[in-house]
Amino acid sequence: MNKNSAYRTNIIGGDEVSAVSFDLDKRMIHETNTLFWDTEGNDILGAISLPLYGAFISEEVCQLFGDVSGRKVLEIGCGSGQSLQYLGERQASELWGIDLSENQIEKTRQHLTGHGLSATLICSPMEEECGIPEDYFDYVYSIYAIGWTTDLEGTFRRIATYLKKDGVFIFSWSHPIHKCVAVEDDKFVFKKNYFDESWYSVTLGENTLTLSDRELSTYVNALAKAGFVIEQMIEDSDEEIMQSQNNDFAKKAKMLPVTFVIKARKL
Ligand SMILES: C[S@@+](CC[C@H](N)C(=O)[O-])C[C@H]1O[C@@H](n2cnc3c(N)ncnc32)[C@H](O)[C@@H]1O
């Protein structure tokens, strides 16, 4: 199991897939992933939205946001718009969202309109300057979107500028240990080197997506460099949600973290 093997196995969602490594090329990654999310993205990977942070962790139990009434919130990678709806219905005063995909932005717009809500929505890669105000937001959050960035440290620095002092940044992503282990005949099999952060490409359906699985320490260190202090980190799956599902994914979640959530504060 090489650290930088060209052909390897990866875990996407609950499934094992074949992947091909390649060098980081930001423009190419954005083009590939925009196409993925403009077409089949959500149909293949599904929406992951508040109150859920991932398949087995819920805001209803964790209460990381607390009372958002009167607060300005920005979602990075707003996707389906369901998380913005969740916070809008809890009286957040302003809803903002950015997403790489025009199709996802349109979905968010339609979803919010259907629920009597409106938001400022911007189609842009999260890595780039896109006119979002600085020192403005009480909360910036992201549900399963941060890991798509081609520049983690730059993205965290940018998010820090959007937040007011003491503002809160909450994000969830696939736990990197989950990305290494597959379930085979009731056994847990290590399939990928945890330390391998190289970019890889996977074909799902008619489309290709490009990703990198970063170590947990890469996220923690990038937050520290961007001026955040971590207040809480969640790895445990919720017992009740796991018990309600009887599949390999739930079996795996009982043995290792499949999602991590971090709540950090801008110093
Ligand atoms: C797994 S979805 C999750 C989104 C959301 N939580 C939902 O419920 O649909 C990931 C989202 O991130 C967006 N995305 C991917 N790469 C991005 C980037 N570099 N900048 C901004 N958004 C990106 C995709 O277009 C997609 O909408």
GROMACS .gro file of C-alpha atoms in nm, residues 36-265:
model
  230
   36PHE     CA    1  -2.010   1.645  -1.187
   37TRP     CA    2  -2.224   1.875  -0.971
   38ASP     CA    3  -2.392   2.039  -1.270
   39THR     CA    4  -2.516   1.701  -1.388
   40GLU     CA    5  -2.545   1.389  -1.171
   41GLY     CA    6  -2.367   1.495  -0.849
   42ASN     CA    7  -2.658   1.506  -0.609
   43ASP     CA    8  -2.833   1.207  -0.768
   44ILE     CA    9  -2.523   0.994  -0.711
   45LEU     CA   10  -2.397   1.121  -0.374
   46GLY     CA   11  -2.725   1.258  -0.239
   47ALA     CA   12  -2.771   1.572  -0.032
   48ILE     CA   13  -2.625   1.582   0.318
   49SER     CA   14  -2.782   1.869   0.504
   50LEU     CA   15  -2.871   2.005   0.845
   51PRO     CA   16  -2.989   1.885   1.088
   52LEU     CA   17  -2.755   1.602   0.972
   53TYR     CA   18  -2.379   1.665   0.956
   54GLY     CA   19  -2.329   1.323   0.797
   55ALA     CA   20  -2.516   0.991   0.796
   56PHE     CA   21  -2.493   0.944   1.174
   57ILE     CA   22  -2.439   1.284   1.340
   58SER     CA   23  -2.720   1.532   1.400
   59GLU     CA   24  -2.734   1.897   1.506
   60GLU     CA   25  -3.051   1.807   1.701
   61VAL     CA   26  -2.829   1.609   1.938
   62CYS     CA   27  -2.501   1.808   1.918
   63GLN     CA   28  -2.641   2.162   1.932
   64LEU     CA   29  -2.326   2.320   1.787
   65PHE     CA   30  -2.509   2.622   1.644
   66GLY     CA   31  -2.729   2.704   1.941
   67ASP     CA   32  -2.970   2.994   1.885
   68VAL     CA   33  -2.919   3.142   1.537
   69SER     CA   34  -3.205   3.392   1.550
   70GLY     CA   35  -3.093   3.732   1.424
   71ARG     CA   36  -2.758   3.589   1.308
   72LYS     CA   37  -2.599   3.617   0.965
   73VAL     CA   38  -2.498   3.281   0.819
   74LEU     CA   39  -2.295   3.178   0.515
   75GLU     CA   40  -2.285   2.824   0.376
   76ILE     CA   41  -1.981   2.708   0.178
   77GLY     CA   42  -2.096   2.460  -0.089
   78CYS     CA   43  -2.468   2.518  -0.031
   79GLY     CA   44  -2.570   2.234  -0.269
   80SER     CA   45  -2.939   2.155  -0.233
   81GLY     CA   46  -3.017   2.454  -0.008
   82GLN     CA   47  -3.170   2.237   0.266
   83SER     CA   48  -2.926   2.348   0.535
   84LEU     CA   49  -2.995   2.715   0.461
   85GLN     CA   50  -3.365   2.634   0.490
   86TYR     CA   51  -3.303   2.473   0.831
   87LEU     CA   52  -3.128   2.787   0.960
   88GLY     CA   53  -3.373   3.024   0.786
   89GLU     CA   54  -3.662   2.854   0.964
   90ARG     CA   55  -3.474   2.912   1.290
   91GLN     CA   56  -3.483   3.286   1.221
   92ALA     CA   57  -3.128   3.349   1.097
   93SER     CA   58  -3.142   3.713   0.982
   94GLU     CA   59  -2.945   3.671   0.656
   95LEU     CA   60  -2.881   3.360   0.451
   96TRP     CA   61  -2.585   3.348   0.214
   97GLY     CA   62  -2.451   3.059   0.011
   98ILE     CA   63  -2.173   2.992  -0.237
   99ASP     CA   64  -2.128   2.691  -0.460
  100LEU     CA   65  -1.905   2.592  -0.751
  101SER     CA   66  -2.199   2.469  -0.955
  102GLU     CA   67  -2.460   2.691  -1.122
  103ASN     CA   68  -2.698   2.396  -1.112
  104GLN     CA   69  -2.661   2.362  -0.733
  105ILE     CA   70  -2.708   2.738  -0.688
  106GLU     CA   71  -3.032   2.717  -0.888
  107LYS     CA   72  -3.147   2.420  -0.678
  108THR     CA   73  -3.081   2.620  -0.360
  109ARG     CA   74  -3.268   2.920  -0.498
  110GLN     CA   75  -3.572   2.712  -0.595
  111HIS     CA   76  -3.569   2.517  -0.270
  112LEU     CA   77  -3.559   2.830  -0.056
  113THR     CA   78  -3.825   3.007  -0.264
  114GLY     CA   79  -4.047   2.701  -0.219
  115HIS     CA   80  -4.012   2.748   0.158
  116GLY     CA   81  -4.075   3.122   0.153
  117LEU     CA   82  -3.709   3.209   0.214
  118SER     CA   83  -3.452   3.405   0.019
  119ALA     CA   84  -3.073   3.416   0.021
  120THR     CA   85  -2.779   3.587  -0.142
  121LEU     CA   86  -2.630   3.314  -0.359
  122ILE     CA   87  -2.294   3.329  -0.536
  123CYS     CA   88  -2.161   3.083  -0.791
  124SER     CA   89  -1.787   3.058  -0.727
  125PRO     CA   90  -1.515   2.820  -0.614
  126MET     CA   91  -1.469   2.858  -0.238
  127GLU     CA   92  -1.096   2.913  -0.298
  128GLU     CA   93  -1.148   3.242  -0.482
  129GLU     CA   94  -1.239   3.602  -0.404
  130CYS     CA   95  -1.607   3.638  -0.498
  131GLY     CA   96  -1.740   3.953  -0.333
  132ILE     CA   97  -1.843   3.808   0.004
  133PRO     CA   98  -1.822   4.082   0.270
  134GLU     CA   99  -1.550   4.069   0.536
  135ASP     CA  100  -1.600   4.080   0.916
  136TYR     CA  101  -1.970   4.028   0.848
  137PHE     CA  102  -2.093   3.681   0.947
  138ASP     CA  103  -2.175   3.529   1.284
  139TYR     CA  104  -2.154   3.178   1.139
  140VAL     CA  105  -1.982   3.027   0.837
  141TYR     CA  106  -2.056   2.658   0.796
  142SER     CA  107  -2.018   2.376   0.548
  143ILE     CA  108  -2.176   2.032   0.535
  144TYR     CA  109  -1.966   1.788   0.335
  145ALA     CA  110  -1.822   2.052   0.102
  146ILE     CA  111  -1.496   2.184   0.255
  147GLY     CA  112  -1.296   1.878   0.154
  148TRP     CA  113  -1.350   1.964  -0.213
  149THR     CA  114  -1.122   2.266  -0.187
  150THR     CA  115  -0.794   2.256  -0.379
  151ASP     CA  116  -0.640   2.493  -0.122
  152LEU     CA  117  -0.738   2.412   0.235
  153GLU     CA  118  -0.522   2.671   0.411
  154GLY     CA  119  -0.625   2.947   0.167
  155THR     CA  120  -0.993   2.856   0.203
  156PHE     CA  121  -0.975   2.863   0.584
  157ARG     CA  122  -0.795   3.200   0.573
  158ARG     CA  123  -1.068   3.333   0.345
  159ILE     CA  124  -1.344   3.201   0.574
  160ALA     CA  125  -1.175   3.371   0.870
  161THR     CA  126  -1.199   3.706   0.687
  162TYR     CA  127  -1.576   3.659   0.631
  163LEU     CA  128  -1.639   3.607   1.003
  164LYS     CA  129  -1.674   3.875   1.268
  165LYS     CA  130  -1.430   3.849   1.558
  166ASP     CA  131  -1.545   3.554   1.776
  167GLY     CA  132  -1.755   3.430   1.483
  168VAL     CA  133  -1.808   3.055   1.454
  169PHE     CA  134  -1.700   2.819   1.177
  170ILE     CA  135  -1.860   2.473   1.173
  171PHE     CA  136  -1.789   2.209   0.912
  172SER     CA  137  -1.832   1.838   0.856
  173TRP     CA  138  -1.649   1.605   0.620
  174SER     CA  139  -1.577   1.235   0.570
  175HIS     CA  140  -1.351   1.109   0.846
  176PRO     CA  141  -1.019   1.018   0.680
  177ILE     CA  142  -1.001   0.680   0.857
  178HIS     CA  143  -1.339   0.589   0.704
  179LYS     CA  144  -1.186   0.659   0.360
  180CYS     CA  145  -0.929   0.384   0.423
  181VAL     CA  146  -1.146   0.094   0.542
  182ALA     CA  147  -1.396  -0.120   0.352
  183VAL     CA  148  -1.641  -0.379   0.488
  184GLU     CA  149  -1.596  -0.721   0.324
  185ASP     CA  150  -1.797  -1.021   0.446
  186ASP     CA  151  -1.838  -0.869   0.792
  187LYS     CA  152  -1.465  -0.796   0.811
  188PHE     CA  153  -1.302  -0.451   0.813
  189VAL     CA  154  -1.024  -0.434   0.555
  190PHE     CA  155  -0.766  -0.155   0.528
  191LYS     CA  156  -0.770  -0.046   0.162
  192LYS     CA  157  -0.581   0.280   0.148
  193ASN     CA  158  -0.284   0.445   0.315
  194TYR     CA  159  -0.414   0.699   0.570
  195PHE     CA  160  -0.121   0.930   0.492
  196ASP     CA  161  -0.191   0.942   0.117
  197GLU     CA  162  -0.324   1.293   0.046
  198SER     CA  163  -0.268   1.281  -0.330
  199TRP     CA  164  -0.552   1.385  -0.561
  200TYR     CA  165  -0.744   1.106  -0.728
  201SER     CA  166  -1.015   1.073  -0.981
  202VAL     CA  167  -1.313   0.835  -0.965
  203THR     CA  168  -1.576   0.759  -1.226
  204LEU     CA  169  -1.931   0.729  -1.092
  205GLY     CA  170  -2.216   0.681  -1.337
  206GLU     CA  171  -2.135   0.878  -1.651
  207ASN     CA  172  -1.924   1.131  -1.463
  208THR     CA  173  -1.590   1.178  -1.298
  209LEU     CA  174  -1.510   1.350  -0.971
  210THR     CA  175  -1.175   1.451  -0.826
  211LEU     CA  176  -1.087   1.451  -0.459
  212SER     CA  177  -0.809   1.426  -0.202
  213ASP     CA  178  -0.839   1.261   0.141
  214ARG     CA  179  -0.650   1.473   0.391
  215GLU     CA  180  -0.525   1.360   0.728
  216LEU     CA  181  -0.719   1.490   1.027
  217SER     CA  182  -0.408   1.680   1.141
  218THR     CA  183  -0.404   1.867   0.807
  219TYR     CA  184  -0.747   2.016   0.892
  220VAL     CA  185  -0.650   2.096   1.251
  221ASN     CA  186  -0.320   2.261   1.153
  222ALA     CA  187  -0.480   2.461   0.870
  223LEU     CA  188  -0.742   2.594   1.115
  224ALA     CA  189  -0.471   2.701   1.360
  225LYS     CA  190  -0.274   2.875   1.082
  226ALA     CA  191  -0.587   3.065   0.973
  227GLY     CA  192  -0.641   3.201   1.326
  228PHE     CA  193  -0.911   2.967   1.457
  229VAL     CA  194  -0.932   2.796   1.793
  230ILE     CA  195  -1.115   2.463   1.798
  231GLU     CA  196  -1.396   2.453   2.052
  232GLN     CA  197  -1.538   2.110   1.979
  233MET     CA  198  -1.475   1.813   1.755
  234ILE     CA  199  -1.720   1.527   1.705
  235GLU     CA  200  -1.626   1.182   1.576
  236ASP     CA  201  -1.883   0.963   1.752
  237SER     CA  202  -2.185   0.845   1.559
  238ASP     CA  203  -2.523   0.887   1.721
  239GLU     CA  204  -2.636   0.558   1.877
  240GLU     CA  205  -3.004   0.604   1.789
  241ILE     CA  206  -2.936   0.684   1.422
  242MET     CA  207  -2.699   0.384   1.390
  243GLN     CA  208  -2.954   0.148   1.550
  244SER     CA  209  -3.220   0.268   1.304
  245GLN     CA  210  -3.013   0.141   1.008
  246ASN     CA  211  -2.915  -0.217   0.946
  247ASN     CA  212  -2.653  -0.206   0.669
  248ASP     CA  213  -2.274  -0.229   0.624
  249PHE     CA  214  -2.238   0.146   0.659
  250ALA     CA  215  -2.405   0.144   1.003
  251LYS     CA  216  -2.194  -0.159   1.103
  252LYS     CA  217  -1.884   0.035   1.007
  253ALA     CA  218  -2.001   0.345   1.196
  254LYS     CA  219  -2.017   0.135   1.513
  255MET     CA  220  -1.646   0.052   1.478
  256LEU     CA  221  -1.489   0.375   1.352
  257PRO     CA  222  -1.581   0.738   1.281
  258VAL     CA  223  -1.727   0.793   0.933
  259THR     CA  224  -1.777   1.170   0.971
  260PHE     CA  225  -1.597   1.437   1.170
  261VAL     CA  226  -1.742   1.773   1.267
  262ILE     CA  227  -1.537   2.068   1.392
  263LYS     CA  228  -1.664   2.382   1.561
  264ALA     CA  229  -1.398   2.653   1.562
  265ARG     CA  230  -1.399   3.019   1.664
   0.00000   0.00000   0.00000
